[in-house]
Amino acid sequence: MGTGKMRVADFHCDVLSKLQSAPNIDFRKDARLDVTSERLMAGGVELQVFAIYLSAAQGKLSFERILGQIEAYRHNVVGTGGLQCLRWKEEAAGMAVTPSAWGMLSLEGVDGLEGNLFYAELIFELGVRFLGLTWNYANWAADGVLEQRNGGFTEQGRKLIEWCNDSGMLLDVSHLAPAGFWELAERSSRPFIASHSNAAAVCGHPRNLSDEQIGALVAMDGRIGLTFVPWFVTAGGDAKAADVLRHIEHVCTLGGSRQIMFGSDFDGIESWVEGLEHPGKYAEFAELLLRHYPEDEVKGWLYGNAQSFLASHLPAKTANIYLS
């Protein structure tokens, strides 16, 4: 995969909620999806992270619905879709030298874990490797970024942080309230990521990161997945691929070139950045980047920075106490 193209890792898409609501969707090439295996191959995407996202509009945010999306992933993405399931640091280390097609599971908001850490253990055993602690609002663990009180973690949320640090489950702060971000920075013994957020100084959306947050992620050697949500790219939401470069430039001015990766949010949006409508467009985006930046930096942003983080921080299969 990726022959003749730059290798790409994308840290966020919302395919699984669509597969759960419409089981007849064919992940390989269905027009109802932004992300298909056909488009991943066309864009040189060798790692795609698939978020488990539960919409309140579709019913109770239950553990059963999380399991349903994991089953959709295992059957449609890893099964007939042809991707391998990335779980361990040994696999991530091998990715540096062996091109292949990988998928990885994340959870976007822990609401459906229902405050039960045993459920967290179960999804770890089923392959989930990143927890996005909240969506936009409050849950049993912490406040989301649109919760007006801007609270930090609950006692049960603090236990979750401790469990994640012990087990090797990685944490994602893209929807977390600022107070929660800073509490996590104090409490976590391991670096974390923002899987799909941009720079607030460039576009002042509340889901974007302040310079101070970017600086903290750089200092801990976390990762920042710059995203293609149009209204996170430009204030009016009328965005072109070249507008993403302003966010790259800003993060680089804060010393974050080695922390940049991408988290498109494909299938979680209903309007798109012009020139970045689906993963098949990554090849053209790579050409745009190469016109402005050195090749080694571009390779890092598209793939290398993500791969090195996973090779360093995913749990080790040989030592993991939760190995099934």
Short mmCIF file of C-alpha atoms in Angstrom, two decimals:
data_model
loop_
_atom_site.label_atom_id
_atom_site.label_comp_id
_atom_site.label_asym_id
_atom_site.label_seq_id
_atom_site.Cartn_x
_atom_site.Cartn_y
_atom_site.Cartn_z
CA MET A 1 0.00 0.00 0.00
CA GLY A 2 1.17 3.56 -0.67
CA THR A 3 3.55 2.71 -3.55
CA GLY A 4 4.51 5.94 -5.28
CA LYS A 5 2.77 8.02 -2.61
CA MET A 6 3.76 9.41 0.73
CA ARG A 7 2.69 7.21 3.63
CA VAL A 8 -0.18 8.63 5.69
CA ALA A 9 -1.63 8.04 9.16
CA ASP A 10 -5.03 9.59 9.98
CA PHE A 11 -5.99 9.69 13.64
CA HIS A 12 -9.77 10.23 13.52
CA CYS A 13 -12.77 9.22 11.45
CA ASP A 14 -16.38 8.39 12.32
CA VAL A 15 -17.08 5.48 9.97
CA LEU A 16 -18.17 3.10 12.73
CA SER A 17 -21.27 5.00 13.80
CA LYS A 18 -22.42 4.95 10.17
CA LEU A 19 -21.74 1.23 9.90
CA GLN A 20 -23.74 0.63 13.07
CA SER A 21 -26.74 2.64 11.88
CA ALA A 22 -26.70 1.17 8.34
CA PRO A 23 -25.21 -2.35 8.45
CA ASN A 24 -25.58 -2.79 4.68
CA ILE A 25 -22.87 -0.19 4.01
CA ASP A 26 -19.89 -1.71 2.18
CA PHE A 27 -16.72 -0.27 3.75
CA ARG A 28 -14.72 -1.21 0.68
CA LYS A 29 -16.29 1.37 -1.66
CA ASP A 30 -19.70 2.62 -0.47
CA ALA A 31 -20.59 6.14 -1.68
CA ARG A 32 -22.28 6.88 1.67
CA LEU A 33 -18.84 6.94 3.34
CA ASP A 34 -16.00 9.46 3.14
CA VAL A 35 -13.54 6.77 4.26
CA THR A 36 -13.47 3.51 2.31
CA SER A 37 -10.70 0.98 1.90
CA GLU A 38 -10.54 1.97 -1.77
CA ARG A 39 -9.97 5.64 -0.88
CA LEU A 40 -7.47 4.79 1.87
CA MET A 41 -5.40 2.94 -0.70
CA ALA A 42 -5.72 5.78 -3.24
CA GLY A 43 -4.47 8.31 -0.67
CA GLY A 44 -1.61 6.19 0.68
CA VAL A 45 -3.25 5.93 4.11
CA GLU A 46 -1.53 3.05 5.90
CA LEU A 47 -3.06 3.70 9.32
CA GLN A 48 -6.61 4.89 9.95
CA VAL A 49 -7.91 5.34 13.48
CA PHE A 50 -11.62 4.52 13.77
CA ALA A 51 -13.48 6.30 16.56
CA ILE A 52 -16.35 4.70 18.45
CA TYR A 53 -18.79 7.58 18.81
CA LEU A 54 -22.25 7.23 20.37
CA SER A 55 -24.80 9.85 19.36
CA ALA A 56 -27.42 10.66 21.99
CA ALA A 57 -29.89 11.09 19.13
CA GLN A 58 -29.73 7.33 18.54
CA GLY A 59 -30.55 6.29 22.09
CA LYS A 60 -28.93 5.59 25.45
CA LEU A 61 -25.13 5.90 25.54
CA SER A 62 -24.67 2.29 26.59
CA PHE A 63 -21.85 -0.22 26.67
CA GLU A 64 -23.89 -2.42 24.35
CA ARG A 65 -23.65 0.23 21.63
CA ILE A 66 -19.86 0.40 22.06
CA LEU A 67 -19.71 -3.36 21.52
CA GLY A 68 -21.86 -2.97 18.41
CA GLN A 69 -19.37 -0.59 16.83
CA ILE A 70 -16.44 -2.82 17.76
CA GLU A 71 -18.25 -5.69 16.04
CA ALA A 72 -18.83 -3.49 12.96
CA TYR A 73 -15.10 -2.72 12.92
CA ARG A 74 -14.08 -6.35 13.27
CA HIS A 75 -16.48 -7.58 10.60
CA ASN A 76 -16.44 -4.77 8.02
CA VAL A 77 -13.10 -3.00 8.44
CA VAL A 78 -10.69 -5.69 9.64
CA GLY A 79 -12.66 -8.53 8.02
CA THR A 80 -13.98 -7.82 4.54
CA GLY A 81 -12.26 -4.40 4.49
CA GLY A 82 -8.84 -6.00 4.61
CA LEU A 83 -7.16 -3.87 7.31
CA GLN A 84 -5.10 -5.32 10.13
CA CYS A 85 -5.90 -4.32 13.72
CA LEU A 86 -3.08 -2.36 15.35
CA ARG A 87 -2.83 -2.99 19.10
CA TRP A 88 0.78 -3.31 20.25
CA LYS A 89 3.98 -1.29 20.18
CA GLU A 90 5.80 -4.19 18.51
CA GLU A 91 3.39 -3.91 15.57
CA ALA A 92 3.82 -0.13 15.46
CA ALA A 93 7.60 -0.48 15.40
CA GLY A 94 7.32 -2.84 12.43
CA MET A 95 5.21 -0.28 10.55
CA ALA A 96 8.31 1.90 10.13
CA VAL A 97 9.85 -0.59 7.72
CA THR A 98 6.95 -2.67 6.38
CA PRO A 99 4.19 -0.88 4.47
CA SER A 100 0.76 -2.34 5.20
CA ALA A 101 -2.85 -1.35 5.86
CA TRP A 102 -3.76 -0.92 9.51
CA GLY A 103 -6.79 0.16 11.47
CA MET A 104 -6.88 1.13 15.14
CA LEU A 105 -9.78 1.69 17.53
CA SER A 106 -10.41 4.74 19.71
CA LEU A 107 -13.35 5.68 21.92
CA GLU A 108 -14.69 9.22 21.54
CA GLY A 109 -16.24 9.97 24.93
CA VAL A 110 -16.34 7.44 27.77
CA ASP A 111 -20.08 7.89 28.44
CA GLY A 112 -20.88 4.37 27.20
CA LEU A 113 -18.48 2.79 29.70
CA GLU A 114 -21.13 3.74 32.27
CA GLY A 115 -18.52 4.51 34.94
CA ASN A 116 -17.42 0.87 35.00
CA LEU A 117 -13.66 0.31 34.78
CA PHE A 118 -14.21 -3.37 34.00
CA TYR A 119 -15.87 -2.22 30.78
CA ALA A 120 -12.67 -0.25 30.07
CA GLU A 121 -10.67 -3.46 30.54
CA LEU A 122 -12.99 -5.30 28.15
CA ILE A 123 -12.63 -2.79 25.33
CA PHE A 124 -8.86 -2.80 25.84
CA GLU A 125 -8.89 -6.56 25.31
CA LEU A 126 -11.03 -6.01 22.20
CA GLY A 127 -8.41 -3.70 20.71
CA VAL A 128 -9.32 -0.13 21.74
CA ARG A 129 -6.11 1.80 22.35
CA PHE A 130 -7.17 5.48 22.73
CA LEU A 131 -9.80 7.00 25.00
CA GLY A 132 -11.20 10.40 24.18
CA LEU A 133 -12.42 11.25 27.66
CA THR A 134 -15.43 13.35 26.69
CA TRP A 135 -17.38 14.54 23.73
CA ASN A 136 -18.46 18.19 23.99
CA TYR A 137 -20.41 17.95 27.25
CA ALA A 138 -20.09 16.53 30.75
CA ASN A 139 -20.10 12.81 31.53
CA TRP A 140 -19.31 10.65 34.55
CA ALA A 141 -15.55 11.20 34.14
CA ALA A 142 -15.05 14.87 33.21
CA ASP A 143 -16.42 17.97 31.51
CA GLY A 144 -16.34 18.49 27.76
CA VAL A 145 -15.17 21.63 26.05
CA LEU A 146 -18.67 23.12 25.62
CA GLU A 147 -19.71 22.54 29.26
CA GLN A 148 -19.96 26.10 30.59
CA ARG A 149 -18.70 25.34 34.10
CA ASN A 150 -15.33 24.15 32.68
CA GLY A 151 -14.86 21.47 35.32
CA GLY A 152 -12.03 18.97 35.63
CA PHE A 153 -12.29 15.28 36.51
CA THR A 154 -14.64 13.49 38.89
CA GLU A 155 -13.25 11.01 41.41
CA GLN A 156 -14.22 8.15 39.10
CA GLY A 157 -12.58 10.00 36.21
CA ARG A 158 -9.34 10.21 38.20
CA LYS A 159 -9.48 6.46 38.75
CA LEU A 160 -9.87 6.08 34.99
CA ILE A 161 -6.71 8.14 34.39
CA GLU A 162 -4.82 5.90 36.80
CA TRP A 163 -6.13 2.75 35.11
CA CYS A 164 -5.15 4.07 31.67
CA ASN A 165 -1.62 4.84 32.84
CA ASP A 166 -1.30 1.35 34.32
CA SER A 167 -2.80 -0.59 31.42
CA GLY A 168 -1.29 1.27 28.48
CA MET A 169 -4.57 2.75 27.24
CA LEU A 170 -3.64 6.11 25.68
CA LEU A 171 -5.60 9.31 26.23
CA ASP A 172 -7.03 11.88 23.82
CA VAL A 173 -8.01 15.41 24.91
CA SER A 174 -9.63 16.77 21.74
CA HIS A 175 -13.05 17.34 23.36
CA LEU A 176 -11.90 17.87 26.95
CA ALA A 177 -12.63 21.12 28.82
CA PRO A 178 -9.56 23.29 29.46
CA ALA A 179 -9.67 22.61 33.21
CA GLY A 180 -9.64 18.87 32.45
CA PHE A 181 -6.73 19.30 30.04
CA TRP A 182 -4.59 20.90 32.70
CA GLU A 183 -5.62 18.43 35.39
CA LEU A 184 -4.74 15.56 33.07
CA ALA A 185 -1.38 17.17 32.31
CA GLU A 186 -0.66 17.08 36.06
CA ARG A 187 -2.04 13.60 36.75
CA SER A 188 -0.97 11.57 33.73
CA SER A 189 2.40 9.87 33.86
CA ARG A 190 2.33 9.40 30.08
CA PRO A 191 2.03 11.84 27.16
CA PHE A 192 -1.36 12.23 25.52
CA ILE A 193 -2.71 13.45 22.19
CA ALA A 194 -5.34 15.74 20.72
CA SER A 195 -6.53 13.56 17.84
CA HIS A 196 -8.53 16.16 15.87
CA SER A 197 -7.99 19.78 16.91
CA ASN A 198 -6.45 22.86 15.34
CA ALA A 199 -4.82 26.06 16.62
CA ALA A 200 -7.19 28.50 18.33
CA ALA A 201 -4.89 31.42 17.51
CA VAL A 202 -5.58 30.80 13.81
CA CYS A 203 -9.29 29.92 14.14
CA GLY A 204 -10.93 30.73 17.45
CA HIS A 205 -13.30 27.76 17.73
CA PRO A 206 -13.60 26.39 21.31
CA ARG A 207 -12.60 22.92 20.05
CA ASN A 208 -9.21 24.24 18.96
CA LEU A 209 -6.13 24.35 21.20
CA SER A 210 -4.72 27.44 22.87
CA ASP A 211 -1.03 28.25 22.47
CA GLU A 212 -0.54 27.17 26.07
CA GLN A 213 -2.15 23.78 25.40
CA ILE A 214 -0.07 23.31 22.25
CA GLY A 215 3.03 24.20 24.24
CA ALA A 216 2.16 21.61 26.88
CA LEU A 217 1.67 18.91 24.23
CA VAL A 218 5.02 19.84 22.68
CA ALA A 219 6.76 19.76 26.07
CA MET A 220 5.46 16.25 26.87
CA ASP A 221 6.11 15.06 23.29
CA GLY A 222 2.42 14.31 22.76
CA ARG A 223 0.77 14.65 19.36
CA ILE A 224 -1.60 17.13 17.70
CA GLY A 225 -3.84 15.77 14.96
CA LEU A 226 -4.65 18.79 12.82
CA THR A 227 -8.15 18.34 11.49
CA PHE A 228 -10.11 19.03 8.31
CA VAL A 229 -13.34 20.19 9.96
CA PRO A 230 -13.98 23.34 7.90
CA TRP A 231 -15.16 25.50 10.79
CA PHE A 232 -12.07 24.52 12.81
CA VAL A 233 -9.86 25.60 9.88
CA THR A 234 -11.35 29.03 9.12
CA ALA A 235 -13.78 31.18 11.09
CA GLY A 236 -16.39 31.17 8.35
CA GLY A 237 -15.95 27.49 7.55
CA ASP A 238 -15.30 28.20 3.86
CA ALA A 239 -11.92 26.48 3.81
CA LYS A 240 -9.45 25.22 1.23
CA ALA A 241 -6.62 22.75 1.70
CA ALA A 242 -4.09 25.60 1.72
CA ASP A 243 -5.82 27.05 4.80
CA VAL A 244 -4.68 24.04 6.83
CA LEU A 245 -1.11 25.25 6.26
CA ARG A 246 -1.77 28.25 8.53
CA HIS A 247 -2.35 25.85 11.41
CA ILE A 248 0.79 23.90 10.54
CA GLU A 249 2.78 27.13 10.46
CA HIS A 250 1.43 28.22 13.84
CA VAL A 251 2.16 24.93 15.60
CA CYS A 252 5.67 25.01 14.12
CA THR A 253 6.26 28.52 15.50
CA LEU A 254 5.51 27.02 18.94
CA GLY A 255 8.16 24.35 18.41
CA GLY A 256 5.70 21.60 17.47
CA SER A 257 6.86 20.34 14.07
CA ARG A 258 7.63 16.90 15.49
CA GLN A 259 4.25 16.72 17.23
CA ILE A 260 2.08 17.39 14.16
CA MET A 261 -0.03 14.65 12.60
CA PHE A 262 -3.51 14.67 11.04
CA GLY A 263 -6.95 13.62 12.26
CA SER A 264 -9.37 14.36 9.45
CA ASP A 265 -12.76 13.73 11.15
CA PHE A 266 -14.02 12.29 7.86
CA ASP A 267 -17.52 10.82 8.20
CA GLY A 268 -18.07 13.08 11.21
CA ILE A 269 -18.73 16.13 9.03
CA GLU A 270 -21.28 17.05 6.37
CA SER A 271 -19.26 19.77 4.64
CA TRP A 272 -15.62 19.51 3.69
CA VAL A 273 -12.45 21.50 3.18
CA GLU A 274 -12.08 22.05 -0.56
CA GLY A 275 -9.43 19.62 -1.77
CA LEU A 276 -9.73 17.43 1.36
CA GLU A 277 -13.11 15.77 0.88
CA HIS A 278 -11.98 12.19 1.59
CA PRO A 279 -8.77 10.22 2.23
CA GLY A 280 -8.13 9.72 -1.48
CA LYS A 281 -7.17 13.42 -1.50
CA TYR A 282 -4.15 12.90 0.77
CA ALA A 283 -1.88 12.35 -2.25
CA GLU A 284 -2.73 15.83 -3.60
CA PHE A 285 -2.40 17.31 -0.10
CA ALA A 286 1.09 15.79 0.18
CA GLU A 287 2.04 17.50 -3.08
CA LEU A 288 0.76 20.82 -1.68
CA LEU A 289 2.82 20.37 1.48
CA LEU A 290 5.95 19.48 -0.50
CA ARG A 291 5.68 22.75 -2.43
CA HIS A 292 6.10 24.65 0.84
CA TYR A 293 8.07 22.47 3.25
CA PRO A 294 11.07 20.10 3.32
CA GLU A 295 10.32 16.48 2.51
CA ASP A 296 11.51 15.14 5.86
CA GLU A 297 9.11 17.42 7.74
CA VAL A 298 6.20 16.50 5.46
CA LYS A 299 6.90 12.79 5.93
CA GLY A 300 6.83 13.35 9.67
CA TRP A 301 3.50 15.16 9.62
CA LEU A 302 1.82 12.68 7.34
CA TYR A 303 3.07 9.50 8.96
CA GLY A 304 6.34 9.45 10.88
CA ASN A 305 5.29 11.49 13.92
CA ALA A 306 2.23 9.31 14.48
CA GLN A 307 4.14 6.06 13.94
CA SER A 308 6.95 7.01 16.33
CA PHE A 309 4.47 7.94 19.06
CA LEU A 310 2.71 4.59 18.74
CA ALA A 311 5.98 2.67 18.67
CA SER A 312 6.99 4.41 21.91
CA HIS A 313 3.70 4.48 23.82
CA LEU A 314 1.38 1.68 22.77
CA PRO A 315 1.43 -1.15 25.32
CA ALA A 316 3.87 -3.99 24.78
CA LYS A 317 2.27 -7.30 23.91
CA THR A 318 4.98 -9.29 25.65
CA ALA A 319 4.55 -7.57 29.01
CA ASN A 320 0.87 -6.60 29.12
CA ILE A 321 -1.13 -7.88 32.07
CA TYR A 322 -4.37 -7.38 30.15
CA LEU A 323 -3.34 -9.60 27.22
CA SER A 324 -6.26 -11.77 26.23
#
